[in-house]
mmCIF file of C-alpha atoms and ligand atoms in Angstrom:
data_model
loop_
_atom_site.group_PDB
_atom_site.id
_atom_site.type_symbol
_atom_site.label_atom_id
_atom_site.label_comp_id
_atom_site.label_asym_id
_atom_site.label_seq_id
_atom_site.Cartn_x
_atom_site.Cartn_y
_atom_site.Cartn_z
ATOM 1 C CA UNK A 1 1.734 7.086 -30.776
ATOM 2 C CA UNK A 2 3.532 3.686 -30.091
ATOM 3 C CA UNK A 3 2.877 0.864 -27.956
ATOM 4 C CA UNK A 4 4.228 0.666 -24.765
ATOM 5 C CA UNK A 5 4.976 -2.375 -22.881
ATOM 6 C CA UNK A 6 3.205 -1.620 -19.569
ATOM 7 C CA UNK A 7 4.506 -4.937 -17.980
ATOM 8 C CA UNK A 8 6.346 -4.923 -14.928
ATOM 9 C CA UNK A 9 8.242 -7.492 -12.667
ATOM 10 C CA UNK A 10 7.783 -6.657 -8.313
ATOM 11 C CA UNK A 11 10.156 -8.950 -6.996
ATOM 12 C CA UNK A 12 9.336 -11.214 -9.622
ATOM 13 C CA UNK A 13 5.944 -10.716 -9.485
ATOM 14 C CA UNK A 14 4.903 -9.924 -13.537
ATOM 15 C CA UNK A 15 2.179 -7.518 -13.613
ATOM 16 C CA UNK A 16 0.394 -6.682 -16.646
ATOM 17 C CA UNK A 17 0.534 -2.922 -15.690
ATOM 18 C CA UNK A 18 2.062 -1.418 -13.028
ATOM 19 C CA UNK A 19 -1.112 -0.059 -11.504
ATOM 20 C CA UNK A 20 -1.885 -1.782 -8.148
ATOM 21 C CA UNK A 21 -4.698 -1.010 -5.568
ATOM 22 C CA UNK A 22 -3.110 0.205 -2.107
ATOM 23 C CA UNK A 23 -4.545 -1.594 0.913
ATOM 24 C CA UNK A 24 -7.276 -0.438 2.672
ATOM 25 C CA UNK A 25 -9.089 1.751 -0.116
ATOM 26 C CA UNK A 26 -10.477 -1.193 -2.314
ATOM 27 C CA UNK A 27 -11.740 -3.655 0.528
ATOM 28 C CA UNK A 28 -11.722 -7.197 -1.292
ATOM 29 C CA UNK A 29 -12.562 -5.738 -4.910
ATOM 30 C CA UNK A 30 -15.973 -7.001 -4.911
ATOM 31 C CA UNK A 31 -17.995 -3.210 -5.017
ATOM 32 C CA UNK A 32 -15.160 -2.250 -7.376
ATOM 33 C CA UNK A 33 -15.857 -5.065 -9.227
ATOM 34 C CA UNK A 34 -18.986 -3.803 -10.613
ATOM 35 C CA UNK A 35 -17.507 -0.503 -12.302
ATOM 36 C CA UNK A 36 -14.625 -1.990 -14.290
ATOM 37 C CA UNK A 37 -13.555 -5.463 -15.106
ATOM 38 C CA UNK A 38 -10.619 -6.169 -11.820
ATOM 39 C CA UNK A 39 -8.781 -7.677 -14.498
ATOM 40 C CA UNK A 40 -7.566 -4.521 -15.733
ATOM 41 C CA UNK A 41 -5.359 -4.157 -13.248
ATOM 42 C CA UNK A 42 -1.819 -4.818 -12.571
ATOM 43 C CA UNK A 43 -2.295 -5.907 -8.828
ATOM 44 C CA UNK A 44 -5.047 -5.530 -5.671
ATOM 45 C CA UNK A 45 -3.879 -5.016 -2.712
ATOM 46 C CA UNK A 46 -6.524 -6.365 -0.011
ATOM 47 C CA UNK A 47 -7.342 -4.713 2.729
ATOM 48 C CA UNK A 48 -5.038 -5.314 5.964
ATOM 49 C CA UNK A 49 -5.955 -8.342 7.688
ATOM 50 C CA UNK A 50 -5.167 -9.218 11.105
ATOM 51 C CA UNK A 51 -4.850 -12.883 12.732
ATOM 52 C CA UNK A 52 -8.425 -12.657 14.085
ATOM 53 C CA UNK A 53 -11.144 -10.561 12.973
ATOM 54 C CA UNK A 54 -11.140 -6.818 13.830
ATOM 55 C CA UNK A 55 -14.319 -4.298 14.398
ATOM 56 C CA UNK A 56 -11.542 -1.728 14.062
ATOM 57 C CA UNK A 57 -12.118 2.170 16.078
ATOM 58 C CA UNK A 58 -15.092 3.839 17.090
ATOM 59 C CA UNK A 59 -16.696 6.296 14.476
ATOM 60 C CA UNK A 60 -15.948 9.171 13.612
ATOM 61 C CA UNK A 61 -12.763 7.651 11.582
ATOM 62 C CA UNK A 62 -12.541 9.663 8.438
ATOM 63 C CA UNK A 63 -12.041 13.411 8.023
ATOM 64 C CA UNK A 64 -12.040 15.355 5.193
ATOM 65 C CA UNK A 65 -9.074 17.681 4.646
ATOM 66 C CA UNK A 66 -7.763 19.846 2.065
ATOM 67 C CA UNK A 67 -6.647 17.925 -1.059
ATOM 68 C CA UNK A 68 -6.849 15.006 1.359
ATOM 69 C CA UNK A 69 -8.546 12.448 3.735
ATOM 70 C CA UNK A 70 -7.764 11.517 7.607
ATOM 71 C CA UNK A 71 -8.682 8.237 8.645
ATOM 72 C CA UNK A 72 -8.697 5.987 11.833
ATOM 73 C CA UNK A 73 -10.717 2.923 10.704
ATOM 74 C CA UNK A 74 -8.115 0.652 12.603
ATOM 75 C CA UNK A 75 -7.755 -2.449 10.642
ATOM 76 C CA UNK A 76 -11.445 -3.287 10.823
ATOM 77 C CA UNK A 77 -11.663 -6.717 8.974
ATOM 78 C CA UNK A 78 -12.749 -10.675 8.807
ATOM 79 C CA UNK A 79 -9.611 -12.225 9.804
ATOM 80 C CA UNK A 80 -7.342 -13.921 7.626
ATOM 81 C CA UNK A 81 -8.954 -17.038 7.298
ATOM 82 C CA UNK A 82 -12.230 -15.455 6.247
ATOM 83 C CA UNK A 83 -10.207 -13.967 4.039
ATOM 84 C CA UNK A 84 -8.770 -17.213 2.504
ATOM 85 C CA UNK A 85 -12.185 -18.857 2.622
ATOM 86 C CA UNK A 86 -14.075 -16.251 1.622
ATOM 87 C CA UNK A 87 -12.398 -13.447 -0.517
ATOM 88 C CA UNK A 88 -9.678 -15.251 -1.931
ATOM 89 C CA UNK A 89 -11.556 -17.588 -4.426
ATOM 90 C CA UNK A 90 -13.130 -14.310 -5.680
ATOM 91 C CA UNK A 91 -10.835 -12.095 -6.528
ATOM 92 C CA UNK A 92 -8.883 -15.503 -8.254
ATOM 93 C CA UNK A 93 -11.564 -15.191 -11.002
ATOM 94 C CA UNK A 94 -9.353 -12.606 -12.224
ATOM 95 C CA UNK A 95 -6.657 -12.424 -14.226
ATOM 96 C CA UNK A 96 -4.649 -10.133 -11.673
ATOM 97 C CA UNK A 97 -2.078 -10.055 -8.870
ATOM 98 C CA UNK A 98 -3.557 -10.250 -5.379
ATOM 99 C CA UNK A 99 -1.525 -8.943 -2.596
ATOM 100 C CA UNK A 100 -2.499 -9.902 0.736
ATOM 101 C CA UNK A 101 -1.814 -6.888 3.564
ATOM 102 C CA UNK A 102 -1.181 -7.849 7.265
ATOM 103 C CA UNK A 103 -0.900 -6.696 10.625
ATOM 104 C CA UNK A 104 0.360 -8.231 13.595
ATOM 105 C CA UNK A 105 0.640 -7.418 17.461
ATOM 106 C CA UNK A 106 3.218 -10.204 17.615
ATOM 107 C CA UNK A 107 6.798 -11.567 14.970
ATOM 108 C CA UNK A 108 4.905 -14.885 15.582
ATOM 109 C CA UNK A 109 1.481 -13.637 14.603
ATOM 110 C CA UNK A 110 2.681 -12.144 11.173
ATOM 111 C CA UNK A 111 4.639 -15.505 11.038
ATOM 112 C CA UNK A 112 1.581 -17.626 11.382
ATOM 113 C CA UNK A 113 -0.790 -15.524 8.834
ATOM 114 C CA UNK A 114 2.246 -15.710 6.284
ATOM 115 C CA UNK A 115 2.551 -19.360 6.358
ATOM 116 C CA UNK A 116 -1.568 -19.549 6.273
ATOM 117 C CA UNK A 117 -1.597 -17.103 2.736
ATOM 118 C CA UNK A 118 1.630 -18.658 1.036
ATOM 119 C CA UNK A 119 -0.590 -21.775 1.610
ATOM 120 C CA UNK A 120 -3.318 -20.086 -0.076
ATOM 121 C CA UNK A 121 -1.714 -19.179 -2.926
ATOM 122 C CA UNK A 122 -1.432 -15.446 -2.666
ATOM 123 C CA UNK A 123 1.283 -14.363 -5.242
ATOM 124 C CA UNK A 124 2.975 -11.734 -2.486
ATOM 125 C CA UNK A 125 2.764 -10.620 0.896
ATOM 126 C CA UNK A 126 2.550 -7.435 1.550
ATOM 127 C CA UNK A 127 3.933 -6.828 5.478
ATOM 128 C CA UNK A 128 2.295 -3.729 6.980
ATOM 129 C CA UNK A 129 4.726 -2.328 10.122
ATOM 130 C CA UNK A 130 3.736 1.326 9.931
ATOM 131 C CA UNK A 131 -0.594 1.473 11.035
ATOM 132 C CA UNK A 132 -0.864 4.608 12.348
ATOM 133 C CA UNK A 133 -3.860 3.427 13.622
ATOM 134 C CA UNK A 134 -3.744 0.759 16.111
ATOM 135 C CA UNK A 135 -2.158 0.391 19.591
ATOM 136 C CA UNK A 136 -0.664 -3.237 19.864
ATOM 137 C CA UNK A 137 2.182 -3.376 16.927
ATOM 138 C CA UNK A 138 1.555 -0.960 14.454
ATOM 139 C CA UNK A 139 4.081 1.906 13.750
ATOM 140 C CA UNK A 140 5.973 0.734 16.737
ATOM 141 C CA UNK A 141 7.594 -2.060 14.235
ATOM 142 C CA UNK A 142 7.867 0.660 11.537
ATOM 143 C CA UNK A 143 10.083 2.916 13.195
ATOM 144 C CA UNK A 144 12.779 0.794 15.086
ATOM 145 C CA UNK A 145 14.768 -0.814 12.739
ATOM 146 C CA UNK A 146 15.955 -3.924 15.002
ATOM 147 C CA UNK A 147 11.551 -4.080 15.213
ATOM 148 C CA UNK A 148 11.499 -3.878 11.718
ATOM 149 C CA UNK A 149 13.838 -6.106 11.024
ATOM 150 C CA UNK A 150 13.087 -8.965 12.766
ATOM 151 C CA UNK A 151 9.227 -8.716 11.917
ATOM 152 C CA UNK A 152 10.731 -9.206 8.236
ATOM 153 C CA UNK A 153 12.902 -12.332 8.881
ATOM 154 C CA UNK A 154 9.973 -14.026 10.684
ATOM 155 C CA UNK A 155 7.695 -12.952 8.009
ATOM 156 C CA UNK A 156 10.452 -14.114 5.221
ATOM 157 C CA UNK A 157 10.768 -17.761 7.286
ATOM 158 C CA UNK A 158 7.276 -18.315 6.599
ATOM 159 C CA UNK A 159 6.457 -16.994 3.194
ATOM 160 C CA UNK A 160 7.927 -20.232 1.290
ATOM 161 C CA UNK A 161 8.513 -19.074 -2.097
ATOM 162 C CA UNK A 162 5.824 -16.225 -2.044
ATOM 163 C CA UNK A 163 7.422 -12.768 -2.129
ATOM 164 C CA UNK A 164 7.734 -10.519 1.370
ATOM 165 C CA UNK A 165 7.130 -6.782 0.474
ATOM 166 C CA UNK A 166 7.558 -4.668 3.436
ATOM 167 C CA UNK A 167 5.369 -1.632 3.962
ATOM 168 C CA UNK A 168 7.073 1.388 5.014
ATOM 169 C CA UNK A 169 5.726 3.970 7.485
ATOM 170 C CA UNK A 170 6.253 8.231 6.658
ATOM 171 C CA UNK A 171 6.331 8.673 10.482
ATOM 172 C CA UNK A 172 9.971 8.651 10.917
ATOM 173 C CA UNK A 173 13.058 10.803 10.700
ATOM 174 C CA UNK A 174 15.141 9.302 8.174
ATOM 175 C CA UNK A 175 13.294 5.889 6.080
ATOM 176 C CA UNK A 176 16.493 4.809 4.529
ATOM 177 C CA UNK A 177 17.484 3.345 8.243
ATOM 178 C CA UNK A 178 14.140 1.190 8.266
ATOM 179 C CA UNK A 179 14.509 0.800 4.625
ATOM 180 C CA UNK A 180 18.125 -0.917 4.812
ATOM 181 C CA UNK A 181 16.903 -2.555 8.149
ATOM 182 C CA UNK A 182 14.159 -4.750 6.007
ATOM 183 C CA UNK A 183 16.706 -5.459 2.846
ATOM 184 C CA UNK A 184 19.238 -6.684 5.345
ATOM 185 C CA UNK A 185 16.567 -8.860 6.550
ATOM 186 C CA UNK A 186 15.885 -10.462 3.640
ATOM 187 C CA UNK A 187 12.514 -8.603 2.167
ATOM 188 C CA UNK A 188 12.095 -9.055 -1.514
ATOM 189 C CA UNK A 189 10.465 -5.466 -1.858
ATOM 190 C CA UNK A 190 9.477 -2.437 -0.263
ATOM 191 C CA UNK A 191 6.096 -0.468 -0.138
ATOM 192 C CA UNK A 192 5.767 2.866 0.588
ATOM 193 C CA UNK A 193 3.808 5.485 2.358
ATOM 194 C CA UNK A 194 1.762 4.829 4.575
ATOM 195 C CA UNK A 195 0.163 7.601 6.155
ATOM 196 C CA UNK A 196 1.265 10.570 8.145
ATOM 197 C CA UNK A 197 -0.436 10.878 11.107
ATOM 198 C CA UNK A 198 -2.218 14.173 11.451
ATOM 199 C CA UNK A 199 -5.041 15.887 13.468
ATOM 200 C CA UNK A 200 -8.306 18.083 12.932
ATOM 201 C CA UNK A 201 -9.927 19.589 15.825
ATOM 202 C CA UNK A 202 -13.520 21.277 15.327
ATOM 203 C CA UNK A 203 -13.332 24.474 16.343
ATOM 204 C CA UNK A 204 -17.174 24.714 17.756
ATOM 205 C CA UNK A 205 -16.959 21.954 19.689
ATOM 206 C CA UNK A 206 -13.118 22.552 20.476
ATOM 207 C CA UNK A 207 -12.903 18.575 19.907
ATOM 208 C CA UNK A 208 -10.746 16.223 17.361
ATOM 209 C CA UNK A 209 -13.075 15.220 14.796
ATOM 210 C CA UNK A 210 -11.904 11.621 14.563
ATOM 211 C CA UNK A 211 -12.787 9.457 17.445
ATOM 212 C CA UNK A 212 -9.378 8.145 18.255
ATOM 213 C CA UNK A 213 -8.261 11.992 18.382
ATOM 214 C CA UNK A 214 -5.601 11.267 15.532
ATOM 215 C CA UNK A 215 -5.516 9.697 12.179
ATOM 216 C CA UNK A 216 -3.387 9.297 9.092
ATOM 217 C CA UNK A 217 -3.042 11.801 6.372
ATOM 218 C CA UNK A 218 -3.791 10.234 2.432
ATOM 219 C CA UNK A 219 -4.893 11.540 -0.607
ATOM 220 C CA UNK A 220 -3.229 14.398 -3.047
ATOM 221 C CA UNK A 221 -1.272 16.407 -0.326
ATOM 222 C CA UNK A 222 0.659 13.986 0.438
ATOM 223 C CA UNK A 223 2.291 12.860 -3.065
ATOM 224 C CA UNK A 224 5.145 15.512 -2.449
ATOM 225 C CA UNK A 225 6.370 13.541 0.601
ATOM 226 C CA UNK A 226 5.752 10.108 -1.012
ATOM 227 C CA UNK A 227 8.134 11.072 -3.805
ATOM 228 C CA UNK A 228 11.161 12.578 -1.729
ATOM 229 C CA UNK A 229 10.810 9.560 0.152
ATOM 230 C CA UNK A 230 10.429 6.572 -2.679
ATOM 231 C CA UNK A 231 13.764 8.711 -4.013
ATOM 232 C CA UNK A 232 15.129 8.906 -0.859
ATOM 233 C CA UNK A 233 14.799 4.915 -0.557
ATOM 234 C CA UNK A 234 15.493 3.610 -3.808
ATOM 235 C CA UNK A 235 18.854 5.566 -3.103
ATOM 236 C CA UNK A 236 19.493 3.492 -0.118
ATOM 237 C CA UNK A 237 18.330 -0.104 -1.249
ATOM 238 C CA UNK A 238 18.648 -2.527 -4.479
ATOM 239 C CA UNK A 239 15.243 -4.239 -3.765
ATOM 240 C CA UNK A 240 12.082 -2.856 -5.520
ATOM 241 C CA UNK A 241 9.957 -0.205 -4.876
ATOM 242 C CA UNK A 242 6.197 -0.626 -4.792
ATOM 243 C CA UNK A 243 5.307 3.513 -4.519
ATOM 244 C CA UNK A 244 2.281 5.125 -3.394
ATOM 245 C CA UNK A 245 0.927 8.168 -1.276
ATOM 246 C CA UNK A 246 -1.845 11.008 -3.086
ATOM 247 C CA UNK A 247 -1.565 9.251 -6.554
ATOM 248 C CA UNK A 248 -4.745 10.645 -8.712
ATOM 249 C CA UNK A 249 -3.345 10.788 -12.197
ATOM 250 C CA UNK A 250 -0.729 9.563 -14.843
ATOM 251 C CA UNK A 251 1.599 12.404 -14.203
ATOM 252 C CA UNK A 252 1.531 11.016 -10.642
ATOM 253 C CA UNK A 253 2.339 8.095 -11.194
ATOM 254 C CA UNK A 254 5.237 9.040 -13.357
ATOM 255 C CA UNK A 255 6.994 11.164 -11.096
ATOM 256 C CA UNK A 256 7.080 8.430 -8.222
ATOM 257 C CA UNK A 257 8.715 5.849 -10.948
ATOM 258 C CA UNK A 258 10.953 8.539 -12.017
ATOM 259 C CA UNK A 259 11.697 8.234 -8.452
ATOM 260 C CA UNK A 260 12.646 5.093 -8.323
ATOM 261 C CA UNK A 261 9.439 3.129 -7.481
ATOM 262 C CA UNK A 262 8.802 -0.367 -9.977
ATOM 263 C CA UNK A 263 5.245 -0.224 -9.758
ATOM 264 C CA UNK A 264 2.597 2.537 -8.162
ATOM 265 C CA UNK A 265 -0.442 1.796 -5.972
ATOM 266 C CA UNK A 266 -3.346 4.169 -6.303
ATOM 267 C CA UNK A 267 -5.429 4.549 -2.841
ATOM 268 C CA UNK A 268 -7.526 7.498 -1.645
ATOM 269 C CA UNK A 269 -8.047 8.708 -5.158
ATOM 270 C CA UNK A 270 -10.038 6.105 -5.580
ATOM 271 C CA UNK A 271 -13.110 7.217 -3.019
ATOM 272 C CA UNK A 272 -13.469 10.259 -5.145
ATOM 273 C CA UNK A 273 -13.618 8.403 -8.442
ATOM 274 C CA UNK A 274 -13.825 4.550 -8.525
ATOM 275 C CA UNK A 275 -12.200 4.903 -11.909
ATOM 276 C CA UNK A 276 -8.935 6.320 -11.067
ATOM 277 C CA UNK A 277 -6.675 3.176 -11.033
ATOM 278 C CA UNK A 278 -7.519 3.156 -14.439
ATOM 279 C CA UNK A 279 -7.159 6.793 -15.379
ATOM 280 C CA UNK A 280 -4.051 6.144 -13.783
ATOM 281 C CA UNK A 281 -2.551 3.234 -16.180
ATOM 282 C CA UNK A 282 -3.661 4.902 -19.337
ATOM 283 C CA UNK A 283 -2.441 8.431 -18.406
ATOM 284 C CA UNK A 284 0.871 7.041 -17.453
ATOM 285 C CA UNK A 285 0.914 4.687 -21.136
ATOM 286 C CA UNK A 286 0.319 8.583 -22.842
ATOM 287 C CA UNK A 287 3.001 9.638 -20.839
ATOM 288 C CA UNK A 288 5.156 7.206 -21.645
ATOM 289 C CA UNK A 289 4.220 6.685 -25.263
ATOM 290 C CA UNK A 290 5.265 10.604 -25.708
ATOM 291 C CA UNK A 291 8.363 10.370 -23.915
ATOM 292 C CA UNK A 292 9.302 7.443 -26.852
ATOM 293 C CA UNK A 293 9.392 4.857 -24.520
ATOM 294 C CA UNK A 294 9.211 0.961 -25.626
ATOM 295 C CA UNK A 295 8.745 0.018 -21.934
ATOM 296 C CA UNK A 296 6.858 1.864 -18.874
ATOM 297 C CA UNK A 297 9.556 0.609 -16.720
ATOM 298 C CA UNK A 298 12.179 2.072 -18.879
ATOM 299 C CA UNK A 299 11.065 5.629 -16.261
ATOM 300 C CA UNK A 300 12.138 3.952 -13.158
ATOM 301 C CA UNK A 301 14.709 5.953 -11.607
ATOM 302 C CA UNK A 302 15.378 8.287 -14.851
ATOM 303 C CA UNK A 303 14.996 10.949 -12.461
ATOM 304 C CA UNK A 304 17.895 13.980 -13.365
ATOM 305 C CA UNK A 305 18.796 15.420 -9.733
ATOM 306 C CA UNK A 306 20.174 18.762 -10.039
HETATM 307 C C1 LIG B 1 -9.257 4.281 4.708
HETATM 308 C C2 LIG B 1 -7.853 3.764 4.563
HETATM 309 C C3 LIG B 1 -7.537 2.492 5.050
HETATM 310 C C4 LIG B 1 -6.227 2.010 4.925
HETATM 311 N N1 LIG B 1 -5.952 0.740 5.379
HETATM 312 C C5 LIG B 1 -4.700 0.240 5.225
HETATM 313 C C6 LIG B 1 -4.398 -1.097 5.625
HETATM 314 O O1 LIG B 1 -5.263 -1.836 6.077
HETATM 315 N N2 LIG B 1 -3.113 -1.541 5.475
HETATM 316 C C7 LIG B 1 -2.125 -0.739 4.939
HETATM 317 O O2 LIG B 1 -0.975 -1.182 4.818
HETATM 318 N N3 LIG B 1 -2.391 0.510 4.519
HETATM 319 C C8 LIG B 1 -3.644 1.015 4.659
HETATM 320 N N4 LIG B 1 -3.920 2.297 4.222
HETATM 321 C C9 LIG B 1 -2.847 3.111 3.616
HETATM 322 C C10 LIG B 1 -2.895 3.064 2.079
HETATM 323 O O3 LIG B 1 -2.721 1.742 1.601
HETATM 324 C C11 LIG B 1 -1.805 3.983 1.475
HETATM 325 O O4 LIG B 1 -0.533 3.555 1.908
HETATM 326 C C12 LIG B 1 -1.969 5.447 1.863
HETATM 327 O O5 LIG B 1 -3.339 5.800 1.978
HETATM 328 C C13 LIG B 1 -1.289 6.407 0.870
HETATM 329 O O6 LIG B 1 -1.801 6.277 -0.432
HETATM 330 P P1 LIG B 1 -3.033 7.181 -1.007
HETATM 331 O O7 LIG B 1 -2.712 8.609 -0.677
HETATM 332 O O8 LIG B 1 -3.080 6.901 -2.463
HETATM 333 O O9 LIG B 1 -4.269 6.714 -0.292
HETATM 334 C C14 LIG B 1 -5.226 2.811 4.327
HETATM 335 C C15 LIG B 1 -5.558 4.081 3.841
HETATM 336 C C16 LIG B 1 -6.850 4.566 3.943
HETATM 337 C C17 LIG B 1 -7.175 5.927 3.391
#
């Protein structure tokens, strides 16, 4: 088969693959990190940080469900400058694109942790409005545009040169209005989905079976949704497209460029099998490679609506 050039540019952002790790499902890459060489990747994308650190919900936070996982962990993490200290210098021993993730209750708290990682050295930033999982902030700035949008210009005022992706929550009725919101405000990309929330109640016990009663829906049943909606945006906007939501194989991958998405971040797939990011690249290269392709980002957008 031929080679394909598997290189792709995020908001100009080169990756070596477009295979990134979403937020959340890969910690700081260091148990990962003794499977497969991090380096392999296109991009991580660190778990969420907040301005100080978080012991996030009460347990029970995760839930199975079918062809899917529920979670309410809650942004449990070190802070962002343990995260600088700490985590930082490690996953810079590889040659690969680290994302930092963050959450805050406040404009001026996701203003202050942007100007602390553009500091750092992060190479983007990505700006999570849409936590299902947490009272203060959280999906409240995901689904009000005039919310959304001014988390983004704070966010953008503080980034320097480093690159603002904004992170795009499922829990609304129409993401193109959010969507349009952030690229008016100056965001250099887009991620998206989060989770949807959802709910499972045991039926012995007649209680929910995560602690915080609700959680958000990830995993394989919710690709479907994450590629109406990464079509649905890259309709709307002219800013790239970081796509994720149930990713577990090449083909899955291909459908949410096809979409419109740049690049594709693999999450919950990655609990089952802690080699799927990779399975991932190389199924989409096949897939690619058969299709006659010279470059994987030649499928971004080639989708043929009826
Ligand atoms: C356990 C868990 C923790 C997560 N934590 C974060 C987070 O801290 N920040 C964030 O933006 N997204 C977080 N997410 C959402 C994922 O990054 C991703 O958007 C979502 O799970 C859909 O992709 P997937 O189906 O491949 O997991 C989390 C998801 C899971 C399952």
């Amino acid at each position: 088969m031929p080679e394909v050039n598997m290189s792709v540019n995020l908001a100009g952002m080169t990756m070596k693959n477009p295979i990134v790790v979403a937020s959340g499902t890969f910690g700081f890459g260091r148990e990962y990190g003794e499977f497969f060489d991090l380096s392999e990747l296109g991009g991580i994308c660190a778990k969420g940080l907040t301005l100080h650190r978080r012991e996030g919900n009460p347990a029970p936070r995760i839930a199975e469900t079918p062809m899917g996982i529920l979670n309410s962990v809650g942004l449990q993490n070190p802070g962002v400058d343990a995260f600088i200290e700490e985590e930082l210098p490690f996953l810079r021993q590889y040659d690969v694109k680290v994302i930092a993730n963050i959450s805050g209750n406040t404009p001026e708290e996701y203003g202050i942790m942007c100007e602390k990682l553009a500091g750092a050295g992060v190479d983007m930033i990505e700006v999570n409005i849409s936590c299902p999982n947490v009272k203060a902030g959280g999906l409240a700035y995901g689904t009000r545009p005039e919310l959304a949008a001014e988390v983004t210009k704070m966010a953008k005022s503080h980034a320097g040169n480093v690159p603002v992706m904004v992170k795009l929550s499922p829990n609304v009725t129409d993401v193109t209005e959010i969507a349009r919101a952030v690229e008016d405000a100056g965001a250099d990309a887009l991620s998206l989905i989060n989770t949807l929330r959802g709910m499972r109640i045991d039926i012995n016990t007649d209680r929910p079976v995560l602690k915080m009663n609700t959680g958000g829906l990830s995993g394989p049943a919710v690709l479907p949704v994450a590629v109406r909606m990464v079509w649905e945006v890259a309709n709307a906007v002219k800013i790239p497209i970081l796509g994720m939501g149930g990713v577990a194989k090449g083909e899955d991958a291909a459908q949410l460029m096809l979409a419109g998405a740049t690049a594709v971040a693999v999450g919950t797939s990655l609990f089952a099998d802690p080699y799927a990011a990779i399975k991932v690249r190389d199924g989409l290269e096949a897939i690619a490679a058969c299709k006659g392709l010279a470059n994987v980002s030649d499928l971004t957008g080639g989708v043929k609506p009826w």
